[in-house]
CSV table of C-alpha atoms and ligand atoms in Angstrom, one decimal:
chain,number,residue,atom,x,y,z
G,23,MET,CA,-18.5,16.6,-47.3
G,24,MET,CA,-17.9,13.6,-45.9
G,25,LYS,CA,-15.0,14.4,-43.9
G,26,MET,CA,-16.7,16.9,-41.8
G,27,LYS,CA,-19.5,14.6,-41.5
G,28,LYS,CA,-17.0,11.4,-40.1
G,29,ALA,CA,-14.8,14.4,-37.9
G,30,LEU,CA,-18.3,15.4,-36.5
G,31,ALA,CA,-19.2,12.0,-36.1
G,32,LEU,CA,-16.2,11.3,-34.2
G,33,VAL,CA,-16.9,14.4,-32.2
G,34,LEU,CA,-20.3,12.7,-30.8
G,35,ALA,CA,-18.4,9.2,-30.4
G,36,SER,CA,-15.9,10.7,-28.5
G,37,VAL,CA,-19.0,13.2,-26.1
G,38,MET,CA,-20.8,10.0,-25.5
G,39,LEU,CA,-18.0,8.1,-24.5
G,40,VAL,CA,-17.0,10.9,-21.7
G,41,LEU,CA,-20.8,10.9,-20.8
G,42,THR,CA,-21.0,6.8,-20.5
G,43,LEU,CA,-17.9,7.1,-18.6
G,44,ALA,CA,-18.9,10.0,-16.2
G,45,ALA,CA,-22.0,7.3,-15.7
G,46,CYS,CA,-20.3,4.5,-14.5
G,47,GLY,CA,-18.2,7.0,-12.6
G,48,GLY,CA,-21.0,8.4,-10.8
G,49,GLU,CA,-22.1,4.8,-10.2
G,50,THR,CA,-19.7,3.7,-9.2
G,51,ALA,CA,-19.1,5.9,-6.3
G,52,GLU,CA,-22.1,5.7,-5.2
G,53,LYS,CA,-21.3,2.1,-3.4
G,54,LEU,CA,-18.1,0.8,-2.2
G,55,VAL,CA,-17.9,-2.9,-2.0
G,56,MET,CA,-16.2,-4.4,1.1
G,57,GLY,CA,-14.7,-8.0,0.8
G,58,THR,CA,-14.2,-9.8,4.1
G,59,ASN,CA,-14.4,-13.5,5.6
G,60,ALA,CA,-16.7,-13.1,8.6
G,61,ALA,CA,-15.6,-15.8,10.8
G,62,PHE,CA,-13.0,-14.0,12.4
G,63,PRO,CA,-14.6,-12.3,16.3
G,64,PRO,CA,-14.5,-9.5,17.4
G,65,TYR,CA,-13.7,-8.1,13.2
G,66,GLU,CA,-16.0,-9.6,11.6
G,67,PHE,CA,-18.6,-12.4,12.5
G,68,LYS,CA,-22.4,-13.4,11.2
G,69,GLU,CA,-25.2,-11.9,13.9
G,70,GLY,CA,-27.9,-14.0,12.3
G,71,GLU,CA,-27.5,-12.9,8.5
G,72,THR,CA,-25.9,-9.4,9.4
G,73,ILE,CA,-22.1,-8.9,9.6
G,74,VAL,CA,-21.0,-7.4,12.3
G,75,GLY,CA,-17.3,-6.4,14.3
G,76,ILE,CA,-15.3,-4.1,14.1
G,77,ASP,CA,-14.1,-3.9,10.3
G,78,ALA,CA,-17.7,-4.1,9.7
G,79,ASP,CA,-18.1,-0.4,11.3
G,80,ILE,CA,-15.3,0.6,10.7
G,81,ALA,CA,-16.3,0.4,6.9
G,82,ALA,CA,-19.5,1.4,7.4
G,83,ALA,CA,-17.9,4.9,9.3
G,84,LEU,CA,-15.4,5.4,5.9
G,85,ALA,CA,-18.7,4.9,3.7
G,86,GLU,CA,-20.5,7.1,5.1
G,87,LYS,CA,-17.4,9.9,5.0
G,88,LEU,CA,-17.0,9.1,1.5
G,89,GLY,CA,-20.9,9.4,1.3
G,90,VAL,CA,-21.4,6.3,-0.3
G,91,GLU,CA,-23.2,3.3,0.4
G,92,LEU,CA,-21.9,-0.3,1.6
G,93,GLU,CA,-21.8,-3.2,0.6
G,94,ILE,CA,-20.3,-5.7,2.5
G,95,LYS,CA,-19.2,-9.5,0.5
G,96,ASP,CA,-18.4,-12.5,2.4
G,97,MET,CA,-16.2,-15.3,1.2
G,98,ALA,CA,-13.0,-17.0,1.8
G,99,PHE,CA,-10.0,-15.3,3.2
G,100,GLU,CA,-8.0,-16.7,0.1
G,101,SER,CA,-10.2,-15.6,-2.3
G,102,LEU,CA,-10.1,-12.0,-0.2
G,103,ILE,CA,-6.9,-10.7,-2.0
G,104,PRO,CA,-7.7,-11.9,-5.9
G,105,ALA,CA,-11.1,-9.9,-5.6
G,106,VAL,CA,-9.9,-6.9,-4.4
G,107,ALA,CA,-6.7,-7.2,-6.9
G,108,GLY,CA,-9.4,-8.0,-10.0
G,109,GLY,CA,-11.9,-5.4,-8.5
G,110,SER,CA,-15.1,-7.9,-7.8
G,111,VAL,CA,-14.6,-5.9,-4.8
G,112,ASP,CA,-13.6,-1.9,-3.8
G,113,ILE,CA,-11.9,-2.7,-0.4
G,114,VAL,CA,-11.0,-5.5,1.7
G,115,LEU,CA,-11.2,-5.1,5.3
G,116,ALA,CA,-10.9,-8.6,7.0
G,117,GLY,CA,-8.4,-8.1,10.1
G,118,MET,CA,-5.7,-8.2,7.7
G,119,THR,CA,-2.5,-8.3,7.9
G,120,VAL,CA,0.0,-6.2,5.2
G,121,THR,CA,2.8,-8.2,4.1
G,122,ASP,CA,5.1,-8.0,1.5
G,123,GLU,CA,3.8,-10.4,-0.6
G,124,ARG,CA,0.2,-9.5,-0.4
G,125,LYS,CA,1.4,-5.9,-1.4
G,126,GLU,CA,2.9,-6.8,-4.7
G,127,SER,CA,-0.8,-7.3,-5.4
G,128,VAL,CA,-2.4,-4.7,-4.1
G,129,ASN,CA,-1.9,-1.4,-2.3
G,130,PHE,CA,-2.6,-1.0,2.1
G,131,SER,CA,-3.7,1.6,4.0
G,132,ASP,CA,-2.3,3.5,7.0
G,133,SER,CA,-2.6,1.0,9.1
G,134,TYR,CA,-5.8,0.7,11.7
G,135,ALA,CA,-5.2,-1.7,13.7
G,136,THR,CA,-1.9,-4.1,15.6
G,137,GLY,CA,-2.6,-7.9,15.4
G,138,ILE,CA,-0.7,-10.2,17.1
G,139,GLN,CA,-0.1,-13.6,16.3
G,140,SER,CA,-1.4,-16.3,19.5
G,141,VAL,CA,-1.0,-20.2,20.2
G,142,ILE,CA,-4.1,-21.7,21.1
G,143,ILE,CA,-3.8,-25.0,23.5
G,144,ALA,CA,-5.8,-27.0,25.5
G,145,GLU,CA,-5.4,-26.6,29.2
G,146,ASP,CA,-4.0,-29.5,29.9
G,147,SER,CA,-1.2,-29.0,27.0
G,148,ALA,CA,2.6,-30.0,27.4
G,149,ILE,CA,3.3,-26.7,25.4
G,150,ALA,CA,4.8,-24.4,27.1
G,151,SER,CA,6.0,-22.3,24.8
G,152,ILE,CA,6.6,-21.3,21.2
G,153,ASP,CA,10.2,-23.4,21.7
G,154,ASP,CA,8.2,-26.2,22.1
G,155,LEU,CA,5.9,-25.8,19.0
G,156,ALA,CA,8.6,-28.0,16.6
G,157,GLY,CA,7.1,-31.6,16.1
G,158,LYS,CA,3.7,-30.6,16.0
G,159,ILE,CA,1.1,-30.6,14.5
G,160,ILE,CA,-0.4,-27.2,14.3
G,161,GLY,CA,-3.9,-26.0,12.4
G,162,VAL,CA,-4.4,-22.4,10.7
G,163,GLN,CA,-7.0,-21.0,9.1
G,164,THR,CA,-5.4,-21.1,5.1
G,165,GLY,CA,-3.1,-18.4,3.7
G,166,THR,CA,-3.8,-16.1,6.4
G,167,THR,CA,-0.2,-15.2,7.9
G,168,GLY,CA,-0.2,-17.8,10.9
G,169,ASP,CA,-0.8,-19.8,8.0
G,170,ILE,CA,1.9,-18.5,6.2
G,171,TYR,CA,4.4,-18.2,9.4
G,172,CYS,CA,3.8,-21.4,10.4
G,173,SER,CA,4.6,-23.5,7.0
G,174,ASP,CA,7.8,-21.5,7.1
G,175,ASP,CA,9.0,-22.3,10.1
G,176,TYR,CA,7.9,-25.6,10.9
G,177,GLY,CA,7.1,-27.5,6.9
G,178,GLU,CA,4.5,-28.4,5.5
G,179,GLU,CA,4.1,-31.7,7.4
G,180,ALA,CA,3.1,-29.6,10.1
G,181,ILE,CA,0.5,-27.4,9.3
G,182,LYS,CA,-3.3,-28.3,8.9
G,183,ARG,CA,-5.4,-26.1,6.8
G,184,TYR,CA,-8.4,-25.0,8.0
G,185,ASP,CA,-11.4,-22.8,6.5
G,186,ASN,CA,-11.8,-21.1,9.2
G,187,GLY,CA,-11.1,-20.4,12.9
G,188,ALA,CA,-13.4,-21.8,14.4
G,189,LEU,CA,-13.0,-25.0,12.2
G,190,ALA,CA,-9.4,-25.1,13.5
G,191,VAL,CA,-10.0,-24.7,16.8
G,192,GLN,CA,-13.1,-28.0,16.7
G,193,ALA,CA,-9.7,-29.6,15.4
G,194,LEU,CA,-7.9,-28.6,18.6
G,195,ILE,CA,-10.7,-29.7,20.9
G,196,ASN,CA,-11.0,-33.2,19.2
G,197,GLY,CA,-7.5,-33.6,19.1
G,198,GLN,CA,-7.0,-33.7,16.0
G,199,VAL,CA,-4.2,-30.8,16.1
G,200,ASP,CA,-2.0,-29.6,19.1
G,201,CYS,CA,-2.6,-26.2,18.8
G,202,VAL,CA,-3.9,-23.1,16.7
G,203,VAL,CA,-2.1,-20.1,15.7
G,204,ILE,CA,-4.4,-17.5,14.4
G,205,ASP,CA,-4.7,-13.9,15.5
G,206,ASN,CA,-4.6,-12.5,19.4
G,207,GLN,CA,-8.3,-10.9,19.6
G,208,PRO,CA,-10.1,-14.0,17.7
G,209,ALA,CA,-7.9,-16.2,20.0
G,210,LEU,CA,-9.7,-14.6,23.2
G,211,ALA,CA,-12.6,-14.9,21.5
G,212,PHE,CA,-12.9,-18.5,20.7
G,213,VAL,CA,-11.0,-19.5,24.3
G,214,GLU,CA,-13.8,-17.7,25.9
G,215,ALA,CA,-16.3,-19.7,24.1
G,216,ASN,CA,-15.0,-23.2,24.6
G,217,GLU,CA,-14.2,-24.6,27.6
G,218,GLY,CA,-10.6,-26.1,28.4
G,219,LEU,CA,-8.5,-23.7,25.8
G,220,LYS,CA,-5.7,-21.3,26.9
G,221,ILE,CA,-3.3,-19.3,24.8
G,222,LEU,CA,0.4,-19.3,24.9
G,223,ASP,CA,2.1,-16.1,27.1
G,224,THR,CA,4.7,-15.9,24.8
G,225,GLU,CA,3.2,-14.4,21.0
G,226,TYR,CA,4.4,-15.5,17.7
G,227,ALA,CA,4.3,-12.3,15.6
G,228,ILE,CA,3.5,-8.6,15.9
G,229,GLU,CA,2.0,-7.0,12.7
G,230,ASP,CA,0.0,-4.2,11.4
G,231,TYR,CA,-4.0,-5.0,9.8
G,232,ALA,CA,-4.6,-2.5,6.9
G,233,ILE,CA,-7.4,-2.0,4.2
G,234,ALA,CA,-6.3,-3.8,1.0
G,235,ILE,CA,-7.1,-1.7,-2.0
G,236,GLY,CA,-6.9,-2.8,-6.0
G,237,LYS,CA,-3.0,-0.8,-7.3
G,238,ASP,CA,-5.4,0.4,-10.0
G,239,ASP,CA,-7.5,2.5,-7.7
G,240,PRO,CA,-5.0,5.4,-6.3
G,241,GLU,CA,-7.6,7.7,-5.4
G,242,LEU,CA,-9.6,5.3,-4.1
G,243,LEU,CA,-6.8,5.0,-1.3
G,244,GLU,CA,-6.2,8.1,-1.4
G,245,LYS,CA,-9.7,9.2,-0.3
G,246,ILE,CA,-10.1,6.1,2.7
G,247,ASN,CA,-6.5,7.4,4.1
G,248,VAL,CA,-7.8,11.1,4.6
G,249,ALA,CA,-10.8,9.5,5.9
G,250,LEU,CA,-9.3,7.0,7.9
G,251,ALA,CA,-7.1,9.6,9.6
G,252,GLU,CA,-10.1,11.9,10.5
G,253,LEU,CA,-12.0,8.6,12.1
G,254,LYS,CA,-8.7,8.3,13.9
G,255,ALA,CA,-8.3,11.9,14.7
G,256,ASP,CA,-12.0,12.2,15.8
G,257,GLY,CA,-11.8,8.9,18.4
G,258,LYS,CA,-14.7,7.6,16.2
G,259,ILE,CA,-11.5,3.9,15.5
G,260,ASP,CA,-11.1,3.8,19.5
G,261,GLU,CA,-14.8,4.0,20.3
G,262,ILE,CA,-15.6,1.0,17.8
G,263,VAL,CA,-12.8,-1.1,19.3
G,264,SER,CA,-14.2,-0.1,22.4
G,265,LYS,CA,-17.7,-1.3,21.7
G,266,TYR,CA,-16.4,-5.2,20.7
G,267,ILE,CA,-13.3,-5.3,22.4
G,268,LYS,CA,-14.1,-4.6,26.7
G,269,ALA,CA,-10.9,-3.5,28.9
G,270,GLU,CA,-9.7,-6.1,31.2
E,20,LIG,N1,-4.1,-11.1,10.2
E,20,LIG,C1,-4.3,-12.7,9.4
E,20,LIG,C2,-3.8,-12.4,7.8
E,20,LIG,O1,-3.8,-11.6,7.5
E,20,LIG,C3,-5.5,-13.3,9.5
E,20,LIG,C4,-6.8,-12.4,9.5
E,20,LIG,C5,-7.8,-13.5,8.7
E,20,LIG,N2,-9.2,-12.6,8.7
E,20,LIG,C6,-10.8,-13.4,8.7
E,20,LIG,N3,-11.2,-12.8,8.3
E,20,LIG,N4,-10.3,-14.1,8.9
E,20,LIG,O2,-3.7,-13.7,7.3
């Protein structure tokens, strides 16, 4: 008799566990939490309190395809990979470059854009090409590929790190650094917004932007890739990009 009860209790317990899991699964499916660093125009920046930009719009379009609600969390750039790896956000869209090192902690979706590391200098700078960067002080945003490449190529002493690109550009304007290495679209936006700056013609590096997703969520990766392919095919990505990047 006792045995029967125990068995029944066990069955009930497992049924309840399944139900609870299903309920939780249902809830997380309702909302897609995106992490970003909203100081990177035109990919993500603040308009008042609202985070807008190419990544915000792409994420909204993805959420719509998946039938879920989008929530965006703004944080330091170097917190993004730990956040998505640890599950405090579901996805990261942050003009984030696919790198082998990051791939050790997260999965990346198919690429949705190309990024170029550019060099911003003062208009009257003596720096004429990448070759002139040796011995110069380079401003970067902490943890970005600009930071990683330049630290590797020129050594720690050559690098000054800032919380965001705008602060690095401000340091350039104040003469605290000789140049800023940053992705080309934000570079264009910063040069546009500030007098007396220009971008070197030669590019520092070319890279792919993709969406980072936790390694424990292969299903979400699959769903995001399917939705992304649809958004590419139906012209939605192009539409979003041309809303923020005006063709010359
Ligand atoms: N593409 C560069 C990287 O992945 C810079 C991205 C910076 N993005 C941002 N939202 N601040 O490291």
